[in-house]
Amino acid sequence: MLLRRRKPDALQGTLDLLVLTILSRGPHHGYGIAADIESISDDLLRVEEGSLYPALRRMEHLGWIRAQWQTTVNNRSARVYSLTRAGAAQLAEQREKWASLTRGVTRVLRIA
Amino acid sequence: MGAIRRLLNSLTTSDDGFNEEVRFHIDQRTERNIRNGMSPADARRDAIRRFGNAAVASERTRDANLFRWLDDLRRDTGYGLRMLTRTPGFAALSILCLMLGIGANAAVFSWIEGILLRPFPLVADENRLFAVTGIDRGTPGHTDVSWPDWLDLQRGSTLADAFIAEKITGTTLSVGDRAERVPGSMVSANYFDAIGVRPLLGRGFAPGEDTGRNAHPVTVISYQAWQDRFHGDPAIVGRTQMLNGLPHTIVGVAPQGFFGTFVGYAFQFWVPASMQPQFSGGVYKLDDRSASAYRFAAAQLELAVLAEALSQVVESRRVTRPAVAGQRVPDAFASHQLPKVHDSNRKPAMVAPWLPAIPVRL
């Protein structure tokens, strides 16, 4: 098969985790996701917007999220993403991975 | 499971809306910047800068599709078709050339396969079969081998596994309300045994069924005939079928894919050689000693005289010298107990001694 399965690096994995977390609270469009991440993290995290859309498209193809054109409150059409059941499972898995990663890193840092 | 879902996803989701999505994103960012106190021009510039290179993002977004090659294939095909429609004359010519080339190749190959590679499907050791034909001294070309010659060959040869005799014939069968000419073959009784073809139902021909004048009206029909004419009736063996006006008992059905041993023919039925008078009485040489032969010769003479007389009465009408067709072989002839053909050319055929099976065409 010509499946180009990339090994998710730490950074990309983090973006996925953030996006899935935002979408777990309800459907949102791309700009909204980026804005949410920034505001919730008090601007500590700034999403690289050029890489947000490829990530969204990839997760869409993996079946984690679903996209739909919808009309926003100010009457513009936006592509709204929502979490699928597979996405919810993925979110749980990635949260667990993230938690064990940070626990591990924290333990190592403690010895200094 | 995942791969199938991804394939479906990549088929159902398209990237058509990407530009609009980017525009929406930048507009939203611009509005927010204005709300935060930027001038509209600065706000837009900042939004574009923060988004980064839209073309690269677009490219990477498309790359995220795991089945991008499918989309690429579709695009390439579309491009090819567009180029062809731009030069319809050239396109038509190329398509015609390809069609003719492929068609001719297919035709030649099936011809080669039928003639050279596998001329006789289902026949055991078909590459060991060879044909024996007779020659007349002083006359160019080949003729048939007579039945007595054939018997002599069979008796005399120690190197050949078997000699079989075969002659093409045919009959007219009714298909619904139409008549259809079907090819058949008159064979010696050892035919099916010698070529290793076991009938699907019933039997082949029994020893001795090839002797006697019209003595054994039995037939083996082809699989095709069994299917087409008798609807694959499993109780077909023992039923009768009219062949050339004489009821023949169907004793067997040949296996599917067996068409006989004559290149280019798909025989529908086989009868033993003893039925030759029934199928091609005209090929018999008349025996001059027979009284009825005189009557036949006299009849021919009489017709010739009549034709001559008629041609003089009606000048414009061309009457050729008629022949008497379908004349029965005199009864005296039957005492030979052999379907005798071309008694005159009892010449030994050329036999290559290293090939053990010989079909002899009667």
Coordinates of C-alpha atoms in Angstrom, one line a residue:
Chain A
M1 CA 0.0 0.0 0.0
L2 CA 1.1 3.5 -0.6
L3 CA 0.1 4.6 2.9
R4 CA 2.6 7.2 4.0
R5 CA 2.5 6.6 7.7
R6 CA 4.7 9.1 9.4
K7 CA 6.1 8.5 12.8
P8 CA 4.5 11.2 14.9
D9 CA 7.2 13.3 16.4
A10 CA 6.8 14.9 19.8
L11 CA 5.8 18.3 18.4
Q12 CA 3.2 17.0 16.1
G13 CA 1.9 14.7 18.7
T14 CA 1.5 17.6 21.0
L15 CA -0.4 19.6 18.4
D16 CA -2.7 16.6 17.9
L17 CA -3.3 16.4 21.6
L18 CA -4.1 20.1 21.9
V19 CA -6.5 20.0 18.9
L20 CA -8.3 16.9 20.1
T21 CA -8.7 18.4 23.6
I22 CA -10.2 21.7 22.2
L23 CA -12.6 19.7 20.0
S24 CA -13.6 17.5 22.9
R25 CA -15.4 20.5 24.3
G26 CA -17.4 20.9 21.1
P27 CA -17.1 21.6 17.3
H28 CA -15.0 24.4 16.2
H29 CA -13.4 25.9 13.1
G30 CA -9.7 26.1 12.4
Y31 CA -9.2 29.7 13.5
G32 CA -11.2 29.1 16.6
I33 CA -9.1 26.1 17.6
A34 CA -5.9 28.2 17.2
A35 CA -7.4 31.1 19.1
D36 CA -8.6 28.8 21.9
I37 CA -5.3 27.2 22.3
E38 CA -3.6 30.6 22.6
S39 CA -6.1 32.1 25.0
I40 CA -6.4 29.0 27.2
S41 CA -2.7 28.8 27.5
D42 CA -2.5 32.6 28.2
D43 CA -0.5 33.0 25.0
L44 CA 2.2 30.7 26.2
L45 CA 1.4 28.4 23.4
R46 CA 1.1 29.9 20.0
V47 CA 0.0 27.5 17.3
E48 CA 2.0 27.6 14.2
E49 CA -1.0 28.3 11.9
G50 CA 0.6 27.0 8.7
S51 CA 0.9 23.6 10.3
L52 CA -2.5 23.6 11.9
Y53 CA -4.4 22.8 8.7
P54 CA -2.2 20.0 7.5
A55 CA -2.6 18.5 11.0
L56 CA -6.4 18.9 10.8
R57 CA -6.5 17.3 7.4
R58 CA -4.4 14.4 8.5
M59 CA -6.5 13.8 11.5
E60 CA -9.6 14.0 9.3
H61 CA -8.1 11.3 7.1
L62 CA -7.3 9.2 10.1
G63 CA -10.9 9.4 11.1
W64 CA -10.3 11.2 14.4
I65 CA -12.2 14.3 13.4
R66 CA -14.9 15.1 10.9
A67 CA -15.3 18.4 9.0
Q68 CA -18.4 20.2 7.8
W69 CA -19.1 23.5 6.1
Q70 CA -21.3 25.6 8.4
T71 CA -22.5 29.1 8.5
T72 CA -21.2 31.1 11.5
V73 CA -23.1 33.7 13.6
N74 CA -21.8 36.5 11.4
N75 CA -23.1 34.7 8.3
R76 CA -19.8 33.4 6.9
S77 CA -19.2 29.8 6.0
A78 CA -16.5 28.1 7.9
R79 CA -15.2 24.6 8.0
V80 CA -16.2 23.3 11.4
Y81 CA -14.4 20.3 12.9
S82 CA -15.8 17.9 15.4
L83 CA -14.5 14.9 17.3
T84 CA -15.4 11.4 16.2
R85 CA -15.7 8.4 18.4
A86 CA -12.2 7.2 17.2
G87 CA -10.9 10.7 18.0
A88 CA -12.2 10.5 21.5
A89 CA -10.4 7.2 22.0
Q90 CA -7.3 8.7 20.5
L91 CA -7.5 11.7 22.8
A92 CA -7.7 9.4 25.9
E93 CA -4.7 7.4 24.6
Q94 CA -2.7 10.5 23.9
R95 CA -3.5 12.1 27.2
E96 CA -2.2 9.0 28.9
K97 CA 1.0 9.1 26.9
W98 CA 1.5 12.8 27.6
A99 CA 0.9 12.2 31.3
S100 CA 3.5 9.4 31.5
L101 CA 6.0 11.5 29.4
T102 CA 5.7 14.5 31.7
R103 CA 5.9 12.3 34.8
G104 CA 9.1 10.7 33.4
V105 CA 10.6 14.0 32.5
T106 CA 9.7 15.6 35.9
R107 CA 11.3 12.6 37.7
V108 CA 14.5 13.0 35.7
L109 CA 14.6 16.8 36.3
R110 CA 14.2 16.3 40.1
I111 CA 17.7 14.9 40.5
A112 CA 19.3 18.1 39.5
Chain B
M1 CA -10.2 -1.7 8.9
G2 CA -8.3 1.5 9.4
A3 CA -7.0 1.5 5.9
I4 CA -10.4 1.1 4.3
R5 CA -11.8 3.9 6.4
R6 CA -9.0 6.1 5.4
L7 CA -9.5 5.3 1.8
L8 CA -13.2 6.2 2.1
N9 CA -12.3 9.4 4.0
S10 CA -9.9 10.5 1.3
L11 CA -12.5 9.8 -1.4
T12 CA -15.2 11.6 0.4
T13 CA -13.2 14.6 1.6
S14 CA -11.9 17.0 -0.9
D15 CA -9.5 19.8 -0.5
D16 CA -11.4 22.2 -2.6
G17 CA -12.3 24.5 0.3
F18 CA -8.8 25.0 1.5
N19 CA -8.4 28.5 0.1
E20 CA -11.7 29.6 1.6
E21 CA -10.7 28.1 4.9
V22 CA -7.5 30.1 4.9
R23 CA -9.3 33.3 3.9
F24 CA -11.7 32.7 6.8
H25 CA -8.8 32.2 9.2
I26 CA -7.0 35.4 8.1
D27 CA -10.1 37.4 8.2
Q28 CA -10.9 36.3 11.7
R29 CA -7.4 37.1 12.8
T30 CA -7.6 40.5 11.1
E31 CA -10.8 41.3 12.9
R32 CA -9.4 40.4 16.2
N33 CA -6.3 42.5 15.6
I34 CA -8.5 45.4 14.8
R35 CA -10.4 44.9 18.0
N36 CA -7.1 44.9 19.8
G37 CA -6.3 48.3 18.4
M38 CA -4.3 47.7 15.2
S39 CA -4.9 49.7 12.0
P40 CA -6.7 47.6 9.4
A41 CA -3.6 47.5 7.1
D42 CA -1.3 46.4 10.0
A43 CA -4.0 44.0 11.2
R44 CA -4.2 42.2 7.9
R45 CA -0.4 42.2 7.4
D46 CA 0.0 40.6 10.8
A47 CA -2.6 38.0 10.2
I48 CA -1.0 37.0 6.9
R49 CA 2.5 36.9 8.6
R50 CA 1.2 34.7 11.4
F51 CA -0.4 32.3 9.1
G52 CA 2.8 31.9 7.2
N53 CA 3.2 30.7 3.7
A54 CA -0.2 29.8 2.5
A55 CA 1.0 27.9 -0.6
V56 CA 3.2 25.7 1.6
A57 CA 0.4 25.1 4.0
S58 CA -1.9 24.2 1.1
E59 CA 0.7 21.8 -0.2
R60 CA 1.2 20.2 3.2
T61 CA -2.5 20.0 3.7
R62 CA -2.9 18.1 0.5
D63 CA 0.1 15.9 1.5
A64 CA -1.8 15.0 4.7
N65 CA -4.0 12.9 2.5
L66 CA -2.7 9.4 2.7
F67 CA -4.1 8.5 -0.6
R68 CA -2.9 11.5 -2.5
W69 CA -1.6 9.2 -5.3
L70 CA -5.2 8.4 -6.1
D71 CA -6.0 12.1 -6.6
D72 CA -2.8 12.5 -8.6
L73 CA -3.8 9.6 -10.8
R74 CA -7.2 11.2 -11.4
R75 CA -5.5 14.5 -12.3
D76 CA -3.0 12.9 -14.6
T77 CA -5.7 11.0 -16.4
G78 CA -7.8 14.1 -16.7
Y79 CA -4.8 16.0 -18.1
G80 CA -4.1 13.2 -20.6
L81 CA -7.7 13.2 -21.8
R82 CA -7.7 17.0 -22.1
M83 CA -4.6 16.8 -24.2
L84 CA -6.2 14.1 -26.4
T85 CA -9.4 16.2 -27.0
R86 CA -7.2 19.1 -28.0
T87 CA -5.9 17.1 -31.0
P88 CA -8.9 14.9 -31.8
G89 CA -7.5 13.7 -35.2
F90 CA -4.3 12.5 -33.7
A91 CA -6.2 11.0 -30.8
A92 CA -8.5 9.1 -33.0
L93 CA -5.6 7.9 -35.1
S94 CA -3.6 6.7 -32.1
I95 CA -6.7 4.9 -30.7
L96 CA -7.4 3.3 -34.0
C97 CA -3.8 2.2 -34.3
L98 CA -3.8 0.7 -30.8
M99 CA -7.1 -1.0 -31.4
L100 CA -6.0 -2.6 -34.6
G101 CA -2.6 -3.5 -33.2
I102 CA -4.0 -5.1 -30.1
G103 CA -6.9 -6.8 -32.0
A104 CA -4.5 -8.2 -34.6
N105 CA -2.2 -9.5 -32.0
A106 CA -5.0 -11.1 -30.1
A107 CA -6.4 -12.7 -33.3
V108 CA -3.0 -14.0 -34.3
F109 CA -2.2 -15.4 -30.9
S110 CA -5.5 -17.2 -30.7
W111 CA -4.9 -18.5 -34.2
I112 CA -1.4 -19.7 -33.3
E113 CA -2.7 -21.3 -30.1
G114 CA -5.5 -23.1 -32.0
I115 CA -3.3 -24.3 -34.8
L116 CA 0.2 -24.7 -33.4
L117 CA 0.1 -24.8 -29.6
R118 CA -3.0 -26.7 -28.7
P119 CA -4.8 -27.8 -31.8
F120 CA -6.7 -30.6 -30.2
P121 CA -7.9 -29.8 -26.7
L122 CA -8.3 -32.8 -24.4
V123 CA -6.5 -35.2 -26.8
A124 CA -3.8 -37.2 -24.9
D125 CA -0.3 -36.6 -26.4
E126 CA -1.6 -34.4 -29.2
N127 CA 1.9 -33.6 -30.2
R128 CA 2.4 -37.3 -31.0
L129 CA -0.4 -37.3 -33.5
F130 CA 0.4 -37.1 -37.2
A131 CA -1.6 -37.5 -40.3
V132 CA -1.2 -40.1 -43.0
T133 CA -2.4 -39.2 -46.5
G134 CA -2.3 -41.2 -49.7
I135 CA -0.7 -40.2 -52.9
D136 CA -1.6 -41.3 -56.5
R137 CA 1.4 -42.3 -58.5
G138 CA 2.0 -39.7 -61.2
T139 CA -0.5 -37.2 -59.8
P140 CA 0.6 -34.3 -57.6
G141 CA -1.1 -33.7 -54.3
H142 CA -2.6 -36.0 -51.6
T143 CA -5.6 -38.1 -51.5
D144 CA -7.5 -40.0 -48.8
V145 CA -6.2 -43.4 -47.6
S146 CA -8.6 -46.2 -48.4
W147 CA -10.1 -48.3 -45.7
P148 CA -8.3 -51.5 -46.8
D149 CA -5.0 -49.6 -46.8
W150 CA -5.9 -48.4 -43.4
L151 CA -6.5 -51.9 -42.1
D152 CA -3.2 -53.0 -43.6
L153 CA -1.3 -50.1 -42.0
Q154 CA -2.8 -51.0 -38.6
R155 CA -1.9 -54.7 -39.0
G156 CA 1.6 -54.0 -40.3
S157 CA 2.9 -51.3 -38.0
T158 CA 4.6 -52.1 -34.8
L159 CA 5.8 -48.6 -34.0
A160 CA 2.5 -46.7 -33.9
D161 CA 0.3 -46.9 -30.8
A162 CA -2.8 -46.8 -32.9
F163 CA -4.2 -45.8 -36.2
I164 CA -7.4 -43.9 -36.3
A165 CA -9.5 -43.1 -39.3
E166 CA -11.5 -39.9 -39.6
K167 CA -13.5 -38.2 -42.3
I168 CA -15.3 -34.9 -42.0
T169 CA -19.0 -34.9 -42.6
G170 CA -21.9 -32.9 -41.5
T171 CA -25.7 -33.0 -41.2
T172 CA -28.5 -30.6 -41.0
L173 CA -30.3 -30.4 -37.7
S174 CA -33.4 -28.4 -36.9
V175 CA -32.9 -25.8 -34.3
G176 CA -36.4 -24.6 -33.3
D177 CA -38.0 -23.7 -36.6
R178 CA -34.7 -23.2 -38.4
A179 CA -32.3 -25.6 -40.0
E180 CA -28.6 -25.6 -39.1
R181 CA -25.7 -27.2 -40.7
V182 CA -23.5 -28.9 -38.1
P183 CA -20.1 -30.5 -38.7
G184 CA -19.5 -34.0 -37.7
S185 CA -16.9 -36.7 -38.1
M186 CA -16.9 -40.3 -39.2
V187 CA -14.3 -42.2 -37.2
S188 CA -13.0 -45.7 -36.7
A189 CA -14.3 -47.6 -33.7
N190 CA -11.0 -47.2 -31.8
Y191 CA -11.2 -43.4 -32.1
F192 CA -12.0 -42.3 -28.6
D193 CA -9.8 -44.9 -26.9
A194 CA -6.8 -44.1 -29.1
I195 CA -6.8 -40.4 -28.4
G196 CA -7.5 -40.9 -24.7
V197 CA -10.8 -39.0 -24.7
R198 CA -13.3 -40.5 -22.3
P199 CA -16.9 -39.6 -22.9
L200 CA -18.6 -37.6 -20.2
L201 CA -21.7 -39.8 -20.4
G202 CA -22.2 -43.2 -21.9
R203 CA -19.4 -44.7 -24.0
G204 CA -17.3 -44.2 -27.2
F205 CA -17.6 -46.7 -30.0
A206 CA -17.3 -50.4 -29.5
P207 CA -15.0 -52.6 -31.5
G208 CA -16.7 -53.6 -34.7
E209 CA -19.1 -50.7 -34.9
D210 CA -17.1 -49.3 -37.8
T211 CA -17.8 -52.3 -40.0
G212 CA -21.0 -53.2 -41.9
R213 CA -22.8 -51.0 -44.2
N214 CA -25.0 -48.6 -42.2
A215 CA -25.0 -51.4 -39.6
H216 CA -24.4 -49.3 -36.5
P217 CA -26.5 -46.1 -36.4
V218 CA -24.9 -44.9 -33.1
T219 CA -23.5 -41.5 -32.4
V220 CA -21.5 -39.6 -29.8
I221 CA -22.5 -36.0 -29.5
S222 CA -20.4 -33.1 -28.4
Y223 CA -20.9 -31.4 -25.0
Q224 CA -22.0 -28.3 -26.8
A225 CA -24.7 -30.2 -28.7
W226 CA -25.8 -31.9 -25.5
Q227 CA -26.2 -28.5 -23.8
D228 CA -27.7 -26.6 -26.7
R229 CA -30.0 -29.1 -28.2
F230 CA -30.8 -31.4 -25.3
H231 CA -30.5 -28.9 -22.4
G232 CA -27.9 -31.1 -20.7
D233 CA -30.5 -33.9 -20.2
P234 CA -28.7 -36.4 -17.9
A235 CA -30.8 -39.2 -19.4
I236 CA -29.7 -38.5 -23.0
V237 CA -27.8 -41.8 -23.5
G238 CA -30.1 -44.2 -25.3
R239 CA -32.2 -41.5 -26.9
T240 CA -32.4 -41.3 -30.7
Q241 CA -31.5 -38.4 -33.0
M242 CA -32.2 -38.1 -36.7
L243 CA -29.0 -37.7 -38.6
N244 CA -29.4 -37.4 -42.4
G245 CA -32.8 -38.9 -42.1
L246 CA -31.8 -42.0 -40.2
P247 CA -32.4 -42.3 -36.5
H248 CA -29.2 -42.7 -34.6
T249 CA -28.9 -43.9 -31.0
I250 CA -26.9 -41.5 -28.8
V251 CA -24.5 -43.7 -27.0
G252 CA -22.3 -41.0 -25.5
V253 CA -21.5 -37.4 -24.8
A254 CA -18.0 -36.1 -25.4
P255 CA -16.4 -34.1 -22.6
Q256 CA -16.6 -30.4 -22.5
G257 CA -13.8 -28.7 -24.5
F258 CA -13.3 -31.6 -26.9
F259 CA -13.8 -30.5 -30.5
G260 CA -12.4 -33.4 -32.4
T261 CA -9.1 -33.9 -34.2
F262 CA -9.4 -31.6 -37.2
V263 CA -7.9 -28.2 -37.0
G264 CA -10.4 -25.4 -37.4
Y265 CA -13.5 -27.6 -36.8
A266 CA -15.6 -27.9 -33.7
F267 CA -17.5 -31.2 -34.4
Q268 CA -20.9 -31.6 -33.0
F269 CA -21.2 -35.4 -33.4
W270 CA -19.3 -38.5 -34.3
V271 CA -20.5 -41.6 -36.0
P272 CA -18.7 -44.8 -36.7
A273 CA -17.1 -45.2 -40.1
S274 CA -19.7 -47.9 -41.0
M275 CA -22.2 -45.1 -41.4
Q276 CA -20.3 -43.6 -44.3
P277 CA -22.9 -44.6 -47.0
Q278 CA -25.5 -42.7 -44.9
F279 CA -23.4 -39.5 -44.7
S280 CA -21.5 -39.4 -48.0
G281 CA -22.8 -42.1 -50.3
G282 CA -21.6 -40.1 -53.3
V283 CA -17.9 -40.8 -52.6
Y284 CA -18.3 -44.5 -53.4
K285 CA -16.7 -45.8 -56.5
L286 CA -19.1 -47.8 -58.4
D287 CA -18.3 -51.4 -59.0
D288 CA -18.7 -52.1 -62.7
R289 CA -19.6 -55.7 -62.2
S290 CA -22.8 -54.8 -60.4
A291 CA -26.0 -54.9 -62.4
S292 CA -27.4 -51.8 -60.7
A293 CA -24.2 -50.0 -61.6
Y294 CA -25.2 -50.5 -65.2
R295 CA -28.5 -49.0 -64.4
F296 CA -26.8 -46.1 -62.8
A297 CA -24.5 -45.6 -65.7
A298 CA -27.4 -45.9 -68.1
A299 CA -29.4 -43.3 -66.1
Q300 CA -26.5 -40.9 -66.3
L301 CA -26.2 -41.5 -70.0
E302 CA -29.9 -41.0 -70.5
L303 CA -29.8 -37.7 -68.5
A304 CA -26.8 -36.6 -70.6
V305 CA -28.7 -37.3 -73.8
L306 CA -31.8 -35.5 -72.5
A307 CA -29.7 -32.5 -71.5
E308 CA -28.1 -32.4 -74.9
A309 CA -31.5 -32.5 -76.5
L310 CA -32.8 -29.8 -74.3
S311 CA -29.9 -27.5 -75.0
Q312 CA -30.7 -27.8 -78.7
V313 CA -34.4 -27.1 -78.2
V314 CA -33.8 -24.0 -76.0
E315 CA -30.7 -22.4 -77.3
S316 CA -30.5 -19.7 -74.7
R317 CA -30.7 -22.1 -71.9
R318 CA -27.4 -23.6 -70.8
V319 CA -27.8 -27.1 -69.6
T320 CA -24.7 -28.7 -68.3
R321 CA -24.2 -32.4 -68.3
P322 CA -26.0 -33.6 -65.1
A323 CA -24.7 -36.0 -62.6
V324 CA -26.8 -38.4 -60.6
A325 CA -26.2 -37.6 -57.0
G326 CA -27.0 -39.6 -53.9
Q327 CA -27.1 -42.9 -55.7
R328 CA -27.3 -45.8 -53.4
V329 CA -24.4 -48.2 -53.5
P330 CA -25.5 -51.4 -55.1
D331 CA -26.4 -54.2 -52.7
A332 CA -23.7 -56.5 -54.0
F333 CA -21.2 -54.0 -52.7
A334 CA -22.4 -54.7 -49.1
S335 CA -20.9 -58.1 -49.2
H336 CA -17.5 -56.5 -48.7
Q337 CA -18.6 -55.6 -45.2
L338 CA -16.4 -52.5 -45.4
P339 CA -17.2 -48.9 -46.2
K340 CA -15.0 -49.0 -49.2
V341 CA -13.6 -45.8 -50.6
H342 CA -11.3 -45.1 -53.5
D343 CA -10.2 -48.6 -54.1
S344 CA -7.8 -47.4 -56.7
N345 CA -5.2 -45.8 -54.5
R346 CA -3.9 -48.5 -52.3
K347 CA -0.6 -46.8 -51.9
P348 CA 1.3 -47.0 -48.7
A349 CA 1.4 -43.7 -46.9
M350 CA 4.5 -42.1 -45.6
V351 CA 5.0 -43.1 -42.0
A352 CA 7.5 -41.4 -39.7
P353 CA 8.5 -44.3 -37.6
W354 CA 9.2 -42.3 -34.4
L355 CA 5.8 -41.0 -34.0
P356 CA 3.6 -43.6 -32.4
A357 CA 0.0 -42.4 -33.1
I358 CA -1.5 -42.0 -36.5
P359 CA -4.9 -40.6 -37.3
V360 CA -5.7 -41.6 -40.8
R361 CA -8.3 -39.6 -42.6
L362 CA -10.6 -41.8 -44.5

